[in-house]
CSV table of C-alpha atoms in Angstrom, one decimal:
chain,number,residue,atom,x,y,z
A,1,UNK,CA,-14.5,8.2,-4.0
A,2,UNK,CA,-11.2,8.1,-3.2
A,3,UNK,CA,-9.4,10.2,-6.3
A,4,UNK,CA,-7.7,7.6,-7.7
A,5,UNK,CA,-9.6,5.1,-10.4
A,6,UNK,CA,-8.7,2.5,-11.8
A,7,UNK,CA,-10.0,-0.1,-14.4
A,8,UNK,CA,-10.9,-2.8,-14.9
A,9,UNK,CA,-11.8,-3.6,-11.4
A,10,UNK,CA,-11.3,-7.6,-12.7
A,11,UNK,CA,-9.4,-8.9,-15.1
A,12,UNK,CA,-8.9,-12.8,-16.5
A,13,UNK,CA,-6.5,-13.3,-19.3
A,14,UNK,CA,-5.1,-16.1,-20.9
A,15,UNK,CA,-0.8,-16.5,-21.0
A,16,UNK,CA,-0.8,-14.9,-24.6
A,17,UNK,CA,-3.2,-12.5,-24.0
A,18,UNK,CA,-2.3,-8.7,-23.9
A,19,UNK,CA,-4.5,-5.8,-22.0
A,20,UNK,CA,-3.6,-3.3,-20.1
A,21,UNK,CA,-4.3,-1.9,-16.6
A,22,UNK,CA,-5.3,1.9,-16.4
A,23,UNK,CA,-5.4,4.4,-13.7
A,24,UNK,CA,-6.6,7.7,-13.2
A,25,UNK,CA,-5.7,10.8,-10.4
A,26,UNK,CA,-7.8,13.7,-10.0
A,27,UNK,CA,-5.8,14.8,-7.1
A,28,UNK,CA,-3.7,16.9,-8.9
A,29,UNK,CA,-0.6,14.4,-7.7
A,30,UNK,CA,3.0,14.7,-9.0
A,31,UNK,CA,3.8,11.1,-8.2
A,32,UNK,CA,2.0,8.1,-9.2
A,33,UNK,CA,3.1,4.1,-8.5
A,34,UNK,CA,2.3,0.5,-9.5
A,35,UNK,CA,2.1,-1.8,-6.7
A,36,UNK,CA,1.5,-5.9,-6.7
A,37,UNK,CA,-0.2,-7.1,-3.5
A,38,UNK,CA,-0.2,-10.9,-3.1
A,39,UNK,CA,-1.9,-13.0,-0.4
A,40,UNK,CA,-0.4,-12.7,2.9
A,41,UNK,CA,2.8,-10.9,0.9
A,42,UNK,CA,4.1,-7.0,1.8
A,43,UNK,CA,3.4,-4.6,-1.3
A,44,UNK,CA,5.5,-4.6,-4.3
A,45,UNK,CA,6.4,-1.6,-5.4
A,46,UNK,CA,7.0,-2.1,-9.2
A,47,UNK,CA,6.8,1.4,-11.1
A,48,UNK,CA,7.4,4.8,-9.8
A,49,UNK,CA,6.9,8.0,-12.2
A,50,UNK,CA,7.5,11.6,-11.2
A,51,UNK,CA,6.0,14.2,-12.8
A,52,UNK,CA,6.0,11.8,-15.8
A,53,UNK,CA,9.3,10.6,-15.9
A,54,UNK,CA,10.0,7.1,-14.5
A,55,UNK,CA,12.5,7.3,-11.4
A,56,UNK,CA,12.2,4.0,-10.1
A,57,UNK,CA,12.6,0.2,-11.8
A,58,UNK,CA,12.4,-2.4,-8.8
A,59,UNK,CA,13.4,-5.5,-11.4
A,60,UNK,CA,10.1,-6.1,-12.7
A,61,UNK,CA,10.0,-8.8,-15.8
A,62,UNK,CA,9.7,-6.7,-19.2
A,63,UNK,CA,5.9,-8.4,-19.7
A,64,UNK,CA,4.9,-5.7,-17.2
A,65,UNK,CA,5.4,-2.1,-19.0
A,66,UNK,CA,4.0,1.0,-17.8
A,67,UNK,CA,3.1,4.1,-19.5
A,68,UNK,CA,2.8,7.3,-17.8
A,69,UNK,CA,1.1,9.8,-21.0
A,70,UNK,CA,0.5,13.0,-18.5
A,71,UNK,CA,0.4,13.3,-14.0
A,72,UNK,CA,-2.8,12.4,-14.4
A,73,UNK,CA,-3.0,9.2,-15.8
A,74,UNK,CA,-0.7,6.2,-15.9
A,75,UNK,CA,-1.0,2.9,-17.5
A,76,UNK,CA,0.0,-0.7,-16.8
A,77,UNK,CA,0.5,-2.6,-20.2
A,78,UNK,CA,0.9,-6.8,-19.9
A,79,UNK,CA,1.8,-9.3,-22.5
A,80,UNK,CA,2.4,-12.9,-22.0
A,81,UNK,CA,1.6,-12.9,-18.4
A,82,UNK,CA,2.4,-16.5,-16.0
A,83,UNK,CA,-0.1,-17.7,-13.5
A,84,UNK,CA,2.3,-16.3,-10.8
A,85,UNK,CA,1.6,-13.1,-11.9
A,86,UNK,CA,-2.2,-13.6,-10.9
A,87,UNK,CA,-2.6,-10.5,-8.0
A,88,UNK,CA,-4.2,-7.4,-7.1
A,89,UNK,CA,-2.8,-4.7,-8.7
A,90,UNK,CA,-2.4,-1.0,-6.7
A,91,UNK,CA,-2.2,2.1,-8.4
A,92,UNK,CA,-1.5,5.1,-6.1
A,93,UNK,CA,-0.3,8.7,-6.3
A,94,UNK,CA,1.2,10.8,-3.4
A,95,UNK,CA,1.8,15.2,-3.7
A,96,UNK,CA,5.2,14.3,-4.4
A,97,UNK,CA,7.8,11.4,-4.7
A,98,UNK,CA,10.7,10.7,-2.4
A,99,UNK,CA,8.5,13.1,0.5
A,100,UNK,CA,7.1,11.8,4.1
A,101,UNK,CA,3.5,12.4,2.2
A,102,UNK,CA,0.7,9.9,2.6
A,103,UNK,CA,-0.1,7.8,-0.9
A,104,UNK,CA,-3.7,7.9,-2.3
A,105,UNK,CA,-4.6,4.6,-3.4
A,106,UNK,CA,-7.0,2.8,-6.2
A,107,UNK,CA,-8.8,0.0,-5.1
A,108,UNK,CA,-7.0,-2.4,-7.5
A,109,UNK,CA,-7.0,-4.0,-10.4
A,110,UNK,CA,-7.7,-8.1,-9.7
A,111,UNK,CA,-6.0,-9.9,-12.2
A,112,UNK,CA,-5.8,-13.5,-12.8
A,113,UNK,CA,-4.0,-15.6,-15.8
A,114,UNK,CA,-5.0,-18.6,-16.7
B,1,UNK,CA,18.2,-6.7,4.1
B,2,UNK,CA,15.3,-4.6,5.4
B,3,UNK,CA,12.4,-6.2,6.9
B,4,UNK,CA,9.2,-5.5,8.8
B,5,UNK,CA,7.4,-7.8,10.7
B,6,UNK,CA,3.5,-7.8,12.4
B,7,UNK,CA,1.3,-10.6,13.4
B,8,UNK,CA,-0.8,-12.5,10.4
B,9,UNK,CA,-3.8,-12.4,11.9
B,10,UNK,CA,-5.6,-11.1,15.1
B,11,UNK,CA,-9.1,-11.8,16.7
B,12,UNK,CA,-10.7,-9.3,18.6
B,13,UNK,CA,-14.2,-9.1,20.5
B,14,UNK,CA,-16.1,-5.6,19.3
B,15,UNK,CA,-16.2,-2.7,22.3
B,16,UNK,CA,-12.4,-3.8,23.1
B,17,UNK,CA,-9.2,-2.9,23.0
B,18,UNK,CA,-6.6,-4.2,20.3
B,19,UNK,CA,-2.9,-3.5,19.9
B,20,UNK,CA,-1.1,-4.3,16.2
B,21,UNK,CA,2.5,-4.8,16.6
B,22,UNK,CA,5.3,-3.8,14.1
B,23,UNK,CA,9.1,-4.3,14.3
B,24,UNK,CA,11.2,-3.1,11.6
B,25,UNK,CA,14.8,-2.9,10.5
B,26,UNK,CA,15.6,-0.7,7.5
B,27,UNK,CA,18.3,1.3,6.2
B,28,UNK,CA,17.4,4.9,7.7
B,29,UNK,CA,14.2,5.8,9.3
B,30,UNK,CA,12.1,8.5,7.7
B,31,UNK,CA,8.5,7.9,9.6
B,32,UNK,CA,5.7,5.2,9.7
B,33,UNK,CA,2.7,4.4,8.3
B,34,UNK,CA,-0.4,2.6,9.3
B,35,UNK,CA,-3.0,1.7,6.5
B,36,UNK,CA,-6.5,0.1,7.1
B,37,UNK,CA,-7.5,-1.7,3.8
B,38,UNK,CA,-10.8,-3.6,3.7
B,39,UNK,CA,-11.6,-6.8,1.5
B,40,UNK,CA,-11.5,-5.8,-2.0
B,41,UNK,CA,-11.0,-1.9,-1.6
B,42,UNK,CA,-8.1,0.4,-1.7
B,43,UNK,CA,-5.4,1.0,1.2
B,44,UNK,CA,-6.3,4.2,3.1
B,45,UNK,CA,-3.7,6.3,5.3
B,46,UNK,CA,-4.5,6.1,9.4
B,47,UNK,CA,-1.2,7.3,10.9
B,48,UNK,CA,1.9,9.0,9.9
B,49,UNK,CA,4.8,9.0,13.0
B,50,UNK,CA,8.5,10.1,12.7
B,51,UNK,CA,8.9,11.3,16.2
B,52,UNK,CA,9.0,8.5,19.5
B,53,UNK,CA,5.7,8.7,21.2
B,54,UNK,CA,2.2,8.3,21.3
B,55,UNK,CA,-0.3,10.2,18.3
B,56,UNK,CA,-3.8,9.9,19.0
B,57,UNK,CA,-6.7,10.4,16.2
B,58,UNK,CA,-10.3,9.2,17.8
B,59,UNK,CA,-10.5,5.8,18.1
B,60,UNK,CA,-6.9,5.0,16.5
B,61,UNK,CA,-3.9,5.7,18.3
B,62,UNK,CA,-0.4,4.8,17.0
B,63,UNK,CA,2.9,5.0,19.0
B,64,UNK,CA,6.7,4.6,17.8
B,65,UNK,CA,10.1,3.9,19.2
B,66,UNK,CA,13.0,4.9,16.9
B,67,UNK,CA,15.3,3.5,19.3
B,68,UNK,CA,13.4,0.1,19.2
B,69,UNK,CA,12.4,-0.2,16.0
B,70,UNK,CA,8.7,-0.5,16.8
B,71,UNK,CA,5.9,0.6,16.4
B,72,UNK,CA,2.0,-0.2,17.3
B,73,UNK,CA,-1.4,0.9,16.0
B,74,UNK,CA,-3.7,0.9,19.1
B,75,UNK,CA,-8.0,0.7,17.8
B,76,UNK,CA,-10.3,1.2,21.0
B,77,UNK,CA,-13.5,0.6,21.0
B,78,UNK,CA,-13.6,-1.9,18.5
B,79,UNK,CA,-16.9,-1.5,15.8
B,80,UNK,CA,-17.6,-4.8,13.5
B,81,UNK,CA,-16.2,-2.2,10.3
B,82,UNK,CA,-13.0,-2.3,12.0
B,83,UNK,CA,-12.6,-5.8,10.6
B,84,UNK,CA,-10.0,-5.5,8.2
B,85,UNK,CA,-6.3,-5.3,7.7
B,86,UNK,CA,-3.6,-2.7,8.8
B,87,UNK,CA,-0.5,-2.4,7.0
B,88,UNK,CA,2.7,-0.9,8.5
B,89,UNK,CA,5.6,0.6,6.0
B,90,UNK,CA,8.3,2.4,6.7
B,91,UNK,CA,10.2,5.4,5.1
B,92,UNK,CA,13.7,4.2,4.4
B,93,UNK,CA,16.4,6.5,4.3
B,94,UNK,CA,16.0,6.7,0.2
B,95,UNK,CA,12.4,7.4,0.9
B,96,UNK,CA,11.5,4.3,-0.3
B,97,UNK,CA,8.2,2.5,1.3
B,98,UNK,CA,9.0,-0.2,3.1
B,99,UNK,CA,5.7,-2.4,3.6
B,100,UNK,CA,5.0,-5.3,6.0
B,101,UNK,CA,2.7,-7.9,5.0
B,102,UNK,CA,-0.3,-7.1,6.5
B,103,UNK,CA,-2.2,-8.1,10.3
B,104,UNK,CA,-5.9,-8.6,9.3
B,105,UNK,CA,-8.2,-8.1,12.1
B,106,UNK,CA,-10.4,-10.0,13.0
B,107,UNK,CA,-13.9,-8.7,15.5
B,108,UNK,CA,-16.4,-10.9,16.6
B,109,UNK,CA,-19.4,-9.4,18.6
């Protein structure tokens, strides 16, 4: 149990498909973050959102659009996805953003487009 | 451009010692991490430094030069569950997470 949840665990979806990626805290977290993790690649941060307003936008292509509804939860909407974007997908929350505090992570969303 | 470099991969033999290298060059310096994630599950924090020198937690010891850029996680004892890989980031000076790709460890009895 590691206070952060996310689902689905897996996830195939065709190029015109659209689903969305959720995540849950019960850690009682101000910050929460979307990160891509490729084979053999650093993390990506994509989406940061404090206290449920977004403070960070690393470039990400507009088919990726998060939602962040309350602290607790925050979603990753996808629409029209390319088989590059096939990865695991991190959520994580930390006490606070922009702190030396350790992140809390899910244990991913694997997602593959075909 | 900020960067942050560790081996690919590493084999070790279980009851050893093994040292994970990480050089890095970023814009400002606001501590280290170390991360242990396992096939398939989440990232979960090992060591936090922001001061030079050596921390020590159990089996897992991790030491940082500020003035080097460098840092290494330091597993003794080595059990067959250590198999996995450790991630180094760094806290830039926007306190932005800085990751490196990843070492995955290898331990063969």
């Amino acid at each position: 149990e590691t206070g952060v949840t996310q689902t689905p665990r897996h996830l195939v979806m065709g190029m015109t498909n659209k689903k969305s990626l959720k995540c849950e805290q019960h850690l009682g977290h101000n910050a929460m973050y979307w990160y891509k993790q490729s084979a053999k690649k650093p993390l990506e941060l994509m989406f940061v959102y404090s206290l449920e307003e977004r403070v960070e936008n690393n470039s990400v292509p507009s088919r990726f659009s998060p939602e962040c509804p309350n602290s607790s939860h925050l979603f990753l909407h996808l629409h029209t996805l390319q088989p590059e974007d096939s990865a695991l997908y991190l959520c994580a929350s930390s006490q606070e953003w922009g702190l030396d505090t350790e992140a809390f992570f899910g244990q991913g969303t694997r997602l593959t487009v075909v | 451009g900020q960067n942050i470099d560790q081996p690919t991969e590493m084999t070790a033999t279980e009851g050893a010692i093994v040292q994970i290298n990480c050089t890095y060059q970023t814009s400002g310096f606001n501590g280290l991490f170390w991360y242990q994630q396992h096939a398939g599950e989440a990232p979960t924090f090992l060591s936090y430094n922001v001061l030079d020198g050596l921390e020590e937690k159990g089996r897992f010891s991790s030491f940082l030069s500020r003035s080097k850029g460098y840092s290494y996680l330091l597993l003794k004892e080595l059990q067959m569950k250590d198999s996995a890989s450790y991630l180094c980031a760094v806290l830039d000076s926007n306190y932005q997470l800085i990751w490196g790709a990843g070492t995955k460890l290898i331990i063969k009895p």
